[in-house]
mmCIF file of C-alpha atoms and ligand atoms in Angstrom:
data_model
loop_
_atom_site.group_PDB
_atom_site.id
_atom_site.type_symbol
_atom_site.label_atom_id
_atom_site.label_comp_id
_atom_site.label_asym_id
_atom_site.label_seq_id
_atom_site.Cartn_x
_atom_site.Cartn_y
_atom_site.Cartn_z
ATOM 1 C CA MET Q 1 114.859 67.576 125.163
ATOM 2 C CA SER Q 2 112.064 67.422 127.710
ATOM 3 C CA THR Q 3 112.194 65.850 131.147
ATOM 4 C CA THR Q 4 108.788 64.152 131.046
ATOM 5 C CA THR Q 5 108.724 60.969 133.079
ATOM 6 C CA LYS Q 6 105.099 59.938 132.966
ATOM 7 C CA ILE Q 7 102.924 58.589 130.207
ATOM 8 C CA ILE Q 8 99.146 58.444 130.423
ATOM 9 C CA ASN Q 9 97.189 56.254 128.051
ATOM 10 C CA ALA Q 10 93.827 57.954 127.501
ATOM 11 C CA PRO Q 11 91.722 55.747 125.240
ATOM 12 C CA SER Q 12 89.120 57.706 123.289
ATOM 13 C CA LEU Q 13 85.839 55.870 123.800
ATOM 14 C CA ALA Q 14 84.603 57.327 120.501
ATOM 15 C CA ASN Q 15 86.541 54.427 118.997
ATOM 16 C CA CYS Q 16 84.489 51.784 120.857
ATOM 17 C CA SER Q 17 81.918 49.708 119.087
ATOM 18 C CA PHE Q 18 78.511 50.792 120.426
ATOM 19 C CA LEU Q 19 77.375 47.168 120.532
ATOM 20 C CA GLU Q 20 80.487 46.029 122.422
ATOM 21 C CA MET Q 21 81.065 49.085 124.560
ATOM 22 C CA GLY Q 22 80.637 47.627 128.078
ATOM 23 C CA ARG Q 23 83.013 44.755 127.350
ATOM 24 C CA GLN Q 24 85.569 46.982 125.627
ATOM 25 C CA VAL Q 25 85.582 49.466 128.509
ATOM 26 C CA GLU Q 26 86.131 46.608 130.960
ATOM 27 C CA GLU Q 27 89.075 45.371 128.848
ATOM 28 C CA LEU Q 28 90.601 48.870 128.831
ATOM 29 C CA VAL Q 29 90.478 48.928 132.624
ATOM 30 C CA GLN Q 30 91.966 45.438 132.855
ATOM 31 C CA GLY Q 31 94.726 46.609 130.519
ATOM 32 C CA GLY Q 32 95.630 49.301 133.057
ATOM 33 C CA ALA Q 33 93.880 52.318 131.526
ATOM 34 C CA HIS Q 34 92.921 54.732 134.271
ATOM 35 C CA TRP Q 35 92.016 57.743 132.154
ATOM 36 C CA PHE Q 36 89.220 57.821 129.530
ATOM 37 C CA HIS Q 37 88.882 60.510 126.886
ATOM 38 C CA ILE Q 38 85.235 61.368 126.176
ATOM 39 C CA ASP Q 39 84.385 63.454 123.109
ATOM 40 C CA ILE Q 40 81.271 65.582 123.468
ATOM 41 C CA MET Q 41 80.111 67.334 120.282
ATOM 42 C CA ASP Q 42 77.072 69.514 119.637
ATOM 43 C CA GLY Q 43 76.813 69.291 115.837
ATOM 44 C CA HIS Q 44 77.608 73.032 115.601
ATOM 45 C CA TYR Q 45 81.191 73.581 116.727
ATOM 46 C CA VAL Q 46 81.994 70.443 114.733
ATOM 47 C CA PRO Q 47 79.689 68.854 112.153
ATOM 48 C CA ASN Q 48 79.176 65.675 114.172
ATOM 49 C CA LEU Q 49 77.702 64.276 117.375
ATOM 50 C CA CYS Q 50 79.311 61.835 119.777
ATOM 51 C CA PHE Q 51 78.456 61.106 123.430
ATOM 52 C CA PRO Q 52 75.847 62.668 125.724
ATOM 53 C CA VAL Q 53 77.063 63.897 129.147
ATOM 54 C CA ARG Q 54 75.172 60.973 130.729
ATOM 55 C CA ILE Q 55 78.010 58.608 129.804
ATOM 56 C CA VAL Q 56 80.310 60.433 132.261
ATOM 57 C CA GLY Q 57 78.085 59.653 135.252
ATOM 58 C CA GLU Q 58 77.661 56.026 134.233
ATOM 59 C CA LEU Q 59 81.407 55.532 133.841
ATOM 60 C CA LYS Q 60 82.207 57.192 137.174
ATOM 61 C CA GLN Q 61 79.620 55.062 138.919
ATOM 62 C CA ARG Q 62 81.111 51.821 137.633
ATOM 63 C CA TYR Q 63 84.779 52.918 137.617
ATOM 64 C CA PRO Q 64 85.208 55.606 140.287
ATOM 65 C CA GLY Q 65 89.006 55.277 140.128
ATOM 66 C CA VAL Q 66 89.204 56.100 136.418
ATOM 67 C CA ASP Q 67 89.774 59.749 135.477
ATOM 68 C CA ILE Q 68 87.175 60.994 133.012
ATOM 69 C CA ASP Q 69 88.584 63.565 130.626
ATOM 70 C CA VAL Q 70 85.843 65.413 128.750
ATOM 71 C CA HIS Q 71 86.759 67.070 125.466
ATOM 72 C CA LEU Q 72 84.033 69.607 124.681
ATOM 73 C CA MET Q 73 83.612 70.358 120.981
ATOM 74 C CA VAL Q 74 80.668 72.703 121.521
ATOM 75 C CA THR Q 75 79.852 76.361 120.920
ATOM 76 C CA ASP Q 76 78.867 77.106 124.532
ATOM 77 C CA PRO Q 77 81.194 75.196 126.864
ATOM 78 C CA MET Q 78 80.064 77.090 129.979
ATOM 79 C CA SER Q 79 76.532 75.685 129.738
ATOM 80 C CA TYR Q 80 77.846 72.093 130.033
ATOM 81 C CA LEU Q 81 79.759 72.647 133.260
ATOM 82 C CA PRO Q 82 77.050 72.180 135.934
ATOM 83 C CA LEU Q 83 76.033 68.806 134.502
ATOM 84 C CA LEU Q 84 79.659 67.720 134.123
ATOM 85 C CA LYS Q 85 80.331 68.584 137.738
ATOM 86 C CA GLN Q 86 77.229 66.675 138.808
ATOM 87 C CA SER Q 87 78.418 63.692 136.731
ATOM 88 C CA LYS Q 88 81.805 63.827 138.517
ATOM 89 C CA ALA Q 89 83.943 64.576 135.457
ATOM 90 C CA ASP Q 90 87.615 64.930 136.450
ATOM 91 C CA TRP Q 91 89.115 66.883 133.559
ATOM 92 C CA VAL Q 92 87.309 69.274 131.211
ATOM 93 C CA SER Q 93 88.752 70.915 128.118
ATOM 94 C CA PHE Q 94 87.158 73.225 125.559
ATOM 95 C CA HIS Q 95 88.359 74.867 122.359
ATOM 96 C CA MET Q 96 90.112 78.227 122.583
ATOM 97 C CA ASP Q 97 87.892 79.659 119.834
ATOM 98 C CA SER Q 98 84.588 78.301 121.171
ATOM 99 C CA THR Q 99 84.109 81.112 123.695
ATOM 100 C CA ASN Q 100 85.067 84.750 124.180
ATOM 101 C CA PHE Q 101 85.487 84.017 127.888
ATOM 102 C CA THR Q 102 88.327 81.524 128.047
ATOM 103 C CA ARG Q 103 89.651 82.687 131.395
ATOM 104 C CA ARG Q 104 86.233 82.778 133.066
ATOM 105 C CA THR Q 105 85.461 79.291 131.755
ATOM 106 C CA LEU Q 106 88.774 77.910 133.065
ATOM 107 C CA VAL Q 107 88.248 79.532 136.457
ATOM 108 C CA THR Q 108 84.692 78.158 136.668
ATOM 109 C CA ILE Q 109 85.851 74.626 135.858
ATOM 110 C CA ARG Q 110 88.426 74.832 138.644
ATOM 111 C CA GLU Q 111 85.946 76.370 141.096
ATOM 112 C CA MET Q 112 83.699 73.384 140.441
ATOM 113 C CA GLY Q 113 86.546 71.103 141.536
ATOM 114 C CA MET Q 114 87.512 69.817 138.093
ATOM 115 C CA LYS Q 115 90.825 70.153 136.255
ATOM 116 C CA ALA Q 116 90.720 72.703 133.440
ATOM 117 C CA GLY Q 117 92.215 72.716 129.972
ATOM 118 C CA VAL Q 118 92.025 74.322 126.561
ATOM 119 C CA VAL Q 119 92.222 72.656 123.169
ATOM 120 C CA ILE Q 120 94.365 74.081 120.371
ATOM 121 C CA ASN Q 121 93.281 73.427 116.775
ATOM 122 C CA PRO Q 122 95.809 72.718 114.004
ATOM 123 C CA SER Q 123 95.315 76.212 112.507
ATOM 124 C CA GLN Q 124 95.894 78.088 115.762
ATOM 125 C CA PRO Q 125 99.297 79.235 116.993
ATOM 126 C CA ILE Q 126 100.535 77.696 120.250
ATOM 127 C CA SER Q 127 101.003 81.191 121.683
ATOM 128 C CA VAL Q 128 97.201 81.543 121.804
ATOM 129 C CA ILE Q 129 97.312 80.025 125.323
ATOM 130 C CA GLU Q 130 99.739 82.604 126.747
ATOM 131 C CA PRO Q 131 97.119 84.981 128.238
ATOM 132 C CA VAL Q 132 95.593 82.117 130.269
ATOM 133 C CA ILE Q 133 98.741 80.099 130.919
ATOM 134 C CA GLY Q 134 98.391 80.376 134.704
ATOM 135 C CA PHE Q 135 94.912 78.820 134.674
ATOM 136 C CA LEU Q 136 95.678 75.555 132.902
ATOM 137 C CA ASP Q 137 95.920 72.047 134.309
ATOM 138 C CA TYR Q 138 96.368 70.627 130.813
ATOM 139 C CA VAL Q 139 96.466 71.550 127.150
ATOM 140 C CA VAL Q 140 95.011 69.319 124.462
ATOM 141 C CA LEU Q 141 96.864 69.646 121.178
ATOM 142 C CA MET Q 142 94.701 68.611 118.232
ATOM 143 C CA THR Q 143 96.818 66.669 115.773
ATOM 144 C CA VAL Q 144 93.859 66.229 113.384
ATOM 145 C CA GLU Q 145 90.948 68.558 112.673
ATOM 146 C CA PRO Q 146 88.426 67.956 115.482
ATOM 147 C CA GLY Q 147 85.189 66.100 114.849
ATOM 148 C CA TYR Q 148 86.005 62.562 113.760
ATOM 149 C CA ALA Q 149 87.952 59.601 115.053
ATOM 150 C CA GLY Q 150 90.256 57.596 112.784
ATOM 151 C CA GLN Q 151 91.991 60.464 110.939
ATOM 152 C CA LYS Q 152 95.682 60.677 110.112
ATOM 153 C CA PHE Q 153 98.095 62.474 112.490
ATOM 154 C CA MET Q 154 99.360 65.785 111.060
ATOM 155 C CA LEU Q 155 103.130 65.477 111.135
ATOM 156 C CA ASP Q 156 103.700 69.205 111.338
ATOM 157 C CA SER Q 157 102.220 68.969 114.852
ATOM 158 C CA LEU Q 158 105.521 67.601 116.191
ATOM 159 C CA PRO Q 159 107.359 70.927 116.516
ATOM 160 C CA ARG Q 160 104.201 72.274 118.181
ATOM 161 C CA VAL Q 161 104.651 69.768 121.017
ATOM 162 C CA THR Q 162 108.159 71.149 121.556
ATOM 163 C CA GLU Q 163 106.765 74.683 121.486
ATOM 164 C CA LEU Q 164 104.260 73.789 124.213
ATOM 165 C CA ASP Q 165 106.965 72.188 126.335
ATOM 166 C CA GLU Q 166 109.187 75.247 125.920
ATOM 167 C CA LEU Q 167 106.315 77.557 126.786
ATOM 168 C CA ARG Q 168 105.641 75.812 130.097
ATOM 169 C CA GLN Q 169 109.337 75.925 130.957
ATOM 170 C CA LYS Q 170 109.514 79.610 130.050
ATOM 171 C CA HIS Q 171 106.549 80.448 132.303
ATOM 172 C CA GLY Q 172 107.468 77.990 135.065
ATOM 173 C CA VAL Q 173 104.100 76.206 134.875
ATOM 174 C CA ASN Q 174 103.390 72.496 134.703
ATOM 175 C CA PHE Q 175 100.222 71.848 132.727
ATOM 176 C CA LEU Q 176 100.087 68.411 131.120
ATOM 177 C CA ILE Q 177 100.342 68.130 127.342
ATOM 178 C CA SER Q 178 97.746 65.849 125.766
ATOM 179 C CA ILE Q 179 97.917 64.692 122.153
ATOM 180 C CA ASP Q 180 94.575 64.105 120.427
ATOM 181 C CA GLY Q 181 94.099 62.620 116.967
ATOM 182 C CA GLY Q 182 95.668 59.851 114.920
ATOM 183 C CA VAL Q 183 98.128 58.804 117.620
ATOM 184 C CA ASP Q 184 100.181 55.764 116.560
ATOM 185 C CA TYR Q 185 103.406 54.261 117.918
ATOM 186 C CA GLN Q 186 105.712 56.269 115.683
ATOM 187 C CA ASN Q 187 104.268 59.696 116.408
ATOM 188 C CA ALA Q 188 103.620 58.883 120.099
ATOM 189 C CA ILE Q 189 107.294 58.042 120.635
ATOM 190 C CA GLU Q 190 108.267 61.298 118.959
ATOM 191 C CA CYS Q 191 105.768 63.253 121.114
ATOM 192 C CA ALA Q 192 107.094 61.532 124.271
ATOM 193 C CA ARG Q 193 110.618 62.656 123.400
ATOM 194 C CA ARG Q 194 109.261 66.181 123.042
ATOM 195 C CA GLY Q 195 107.519 66.235 126.417
ATOM 196 C CA ALA Q 196 103.886 65.116 125.972
ATOM 197 C CA GLU Q 197 102.286 63.166 128.831
ATOM 198 C CA VAL Q 198 98.749 62.218 127.787
ATOM 199 C CA TYR Q 199 98.003 60.147 124.670
ATOM 200 C CA VAL Q 200 94.450 59.974 123.366
ATOM 201 C CA THR Q 201 94.555 56.538 121.824
ATOM 202 C CA GLY Q 202 92.281 55.019 119.203
ATOM 203 C CA ILE Q 203 92.410 52.442 116.433
ATOM 204 C CA TYR Q 204 96.168 52.683 115.898
ATOM 205 C CA ILE Q 205 97.083 51.799 119.501
ATOM 206 C CA VAL Q 206 94.384 50.111 121.607
ATOM 207 C CA PHE Q 207 91.393 49.285 119.429
ATOM 208 C CA GLN Q 208 91.403 46.880 116.495
ATOM 209 C CA GLN Q 209 94.760 45.383 117.540
ATOM 210 C CA GLU Q 210 95.527 41.704 116.929
ATOM 211 C CA ASP Q 211 96.427 41.027 120.559
ATOM 212 C CA GLY Q 212 93.158 42.535 121.833
ATOM 213 C CA ILE Q 213 92.397 45.692 123.811
ATOM 214 C CA ARG Q 214 93.803 44.534 127.140
ATOM 215 C CA ALA Q 215 97.206 43.436 125.838
ATOM 216 C CA ALA Q 216 97.398 46.430 123.483
ATOM 217 C CA CYS Q 217 96.988 48.826 126.423
ATOM 218 C CA GLN Q 218 99.759 47.122 128.386
ATOM 219 C CA ARG Q 219 102.034 47.028 125.340
ATOM 220 C CA PHE Q 220 101.611 50.753 124.723
ATOM 221 C CA GLU Q 221 102.429 51.790 128.275
ATOM 222 C CA GLU Q 222 105.459 49.497 128.447
ATOM 223 C CA THR Q 223 106.825 50.725 125.110
ATOM 224 C CA LEU Q 224 106.486 54.418 125.909
ATOM 225 C CA THR Q 225 107.862 53.982 129.419
ATOM 226 C CA ASP Q 226 110.922 52.243 127.933
ATOM 227 C CA VAL Q 227 111.428 55.116 125.499
ATOM 228 C CA LEU Q 228 111.423 57.601 128.372
ATOM 229 C CA LYS Q 229 113.792 55.473 130.447
ATOM 230 C CA THR Q 230 116.254 55.231 127.567
ATOM 231 C CA GLN Q 231 115.955 58.945 126.973
ATOM 232 C CA ALA Q 232 116.636 59.681 130.656
ATOM 233 C CA MET Q 233 119.695 57.385 130.645
ATOM 234 C CA ASN Q 234 121.103 59.091 127.550
ATOM 235 C CA SER Q 235 120.477 62.607 128.808
ATOM 236 C CA PRO Q 236 123.537 64.806 129.403
ATOM 237 C CA ILE Q 237 122.633 65.106 133.125
ATOM 238 C CA ALA Q 238 122.508 61.305 133.597
ATOM 239 C CA GLN Q 239 125.868 60.960 131.861
ATOM 240 C CA SER Q 240 127.632 63.696 133.770
HETATM 241 C C1 LIG B 3 88.654 63.864 117.223
HETATM 242 C C2 LIG B 3 88.572 63.442 118.626
HETATM 243 C C3 LIG B 3 89.508 62.385 119.093
HETATM 244 C C4 LIG B 3 89.415 61.059 118.448
HETATM 245 C C5 LIG B 3 90.763 60.398 118.663
HETATM 246 O O1 LIG B 3 87.697 64.881 117.063
HETATM 247 O O2 LIG B 3 88.812 64.559 119.464
HETATM 248 O O3 LIG B 3 89.364 62.241 120.493
HETATM 249 O O4 LIG B 3 88.398 60.246 118.949
HETATM 250 O O5 LIG B 3 90.752 59.166 118.087
HETATM 251 P P1 LIG B 3 91.702 58.812 116.862
HETATM 252 O O6 LIG B 3 92.958 58.267 117.459
HETATM 253 O O7 LIG B 3 90.930 57.779 116.145
HETATM 254 O O8 LIG B 3 91.976 60.034 116.057
HETATM 255 ZN ZN1 LIG B 4 89.043 64.323 121.651
#
């Protein structure tokens, strides 16, 4: 069992309604969200398009205290970095198989003052990160195939969360584990038990909920925090 104590709700703005976006973003902030997940696609790495980099600058200008986490689904991640830095992105991740220069890209992101991460696809082994394990601030585990919001969580991702947690313990590193794709209450609770910290949330958690975006955000954080508290109380160390 992992010792994770923090939970970060990272709403994926790809799930916003374009016509309602400003209001929905405001509700996310009022609901306590302080981390936004922004999908950037180039139509080549994945067969879809999402946000332009410009959204990062606009969000940081209005909400400087919110961490902007950019998920690059592009074939040339390095070429996006100067503009992301200029836009004040906080976290930048790119896919392990999108560049031959993973280490150089991670180092460049950090040199630019941003936090660096890689994204692991469902068909890649977790061990793929081992050569760059010392250069990671976070790892995004895809729990759907990248490219579209609203897909179903792949259940065989659960043991992969454990594998990631074990890998960071083995190497004595402390990158955050972020779960991206189809996150709902059931699988989020299971991922929390296995050590994940960041939850990219969409229509199953914060959007399209009966109690509205603001209340749904609060409900999610409270529920997951309770799960972790209970887990900590039941741990062998707490009982000894
Ligand atoms: C999928 C994206 C996700 C997506 C998550 O390519 O990386 O960020 O927007 O949203 P849901 O929860 O709808 O899968
Ligand atoms: Zn994403």
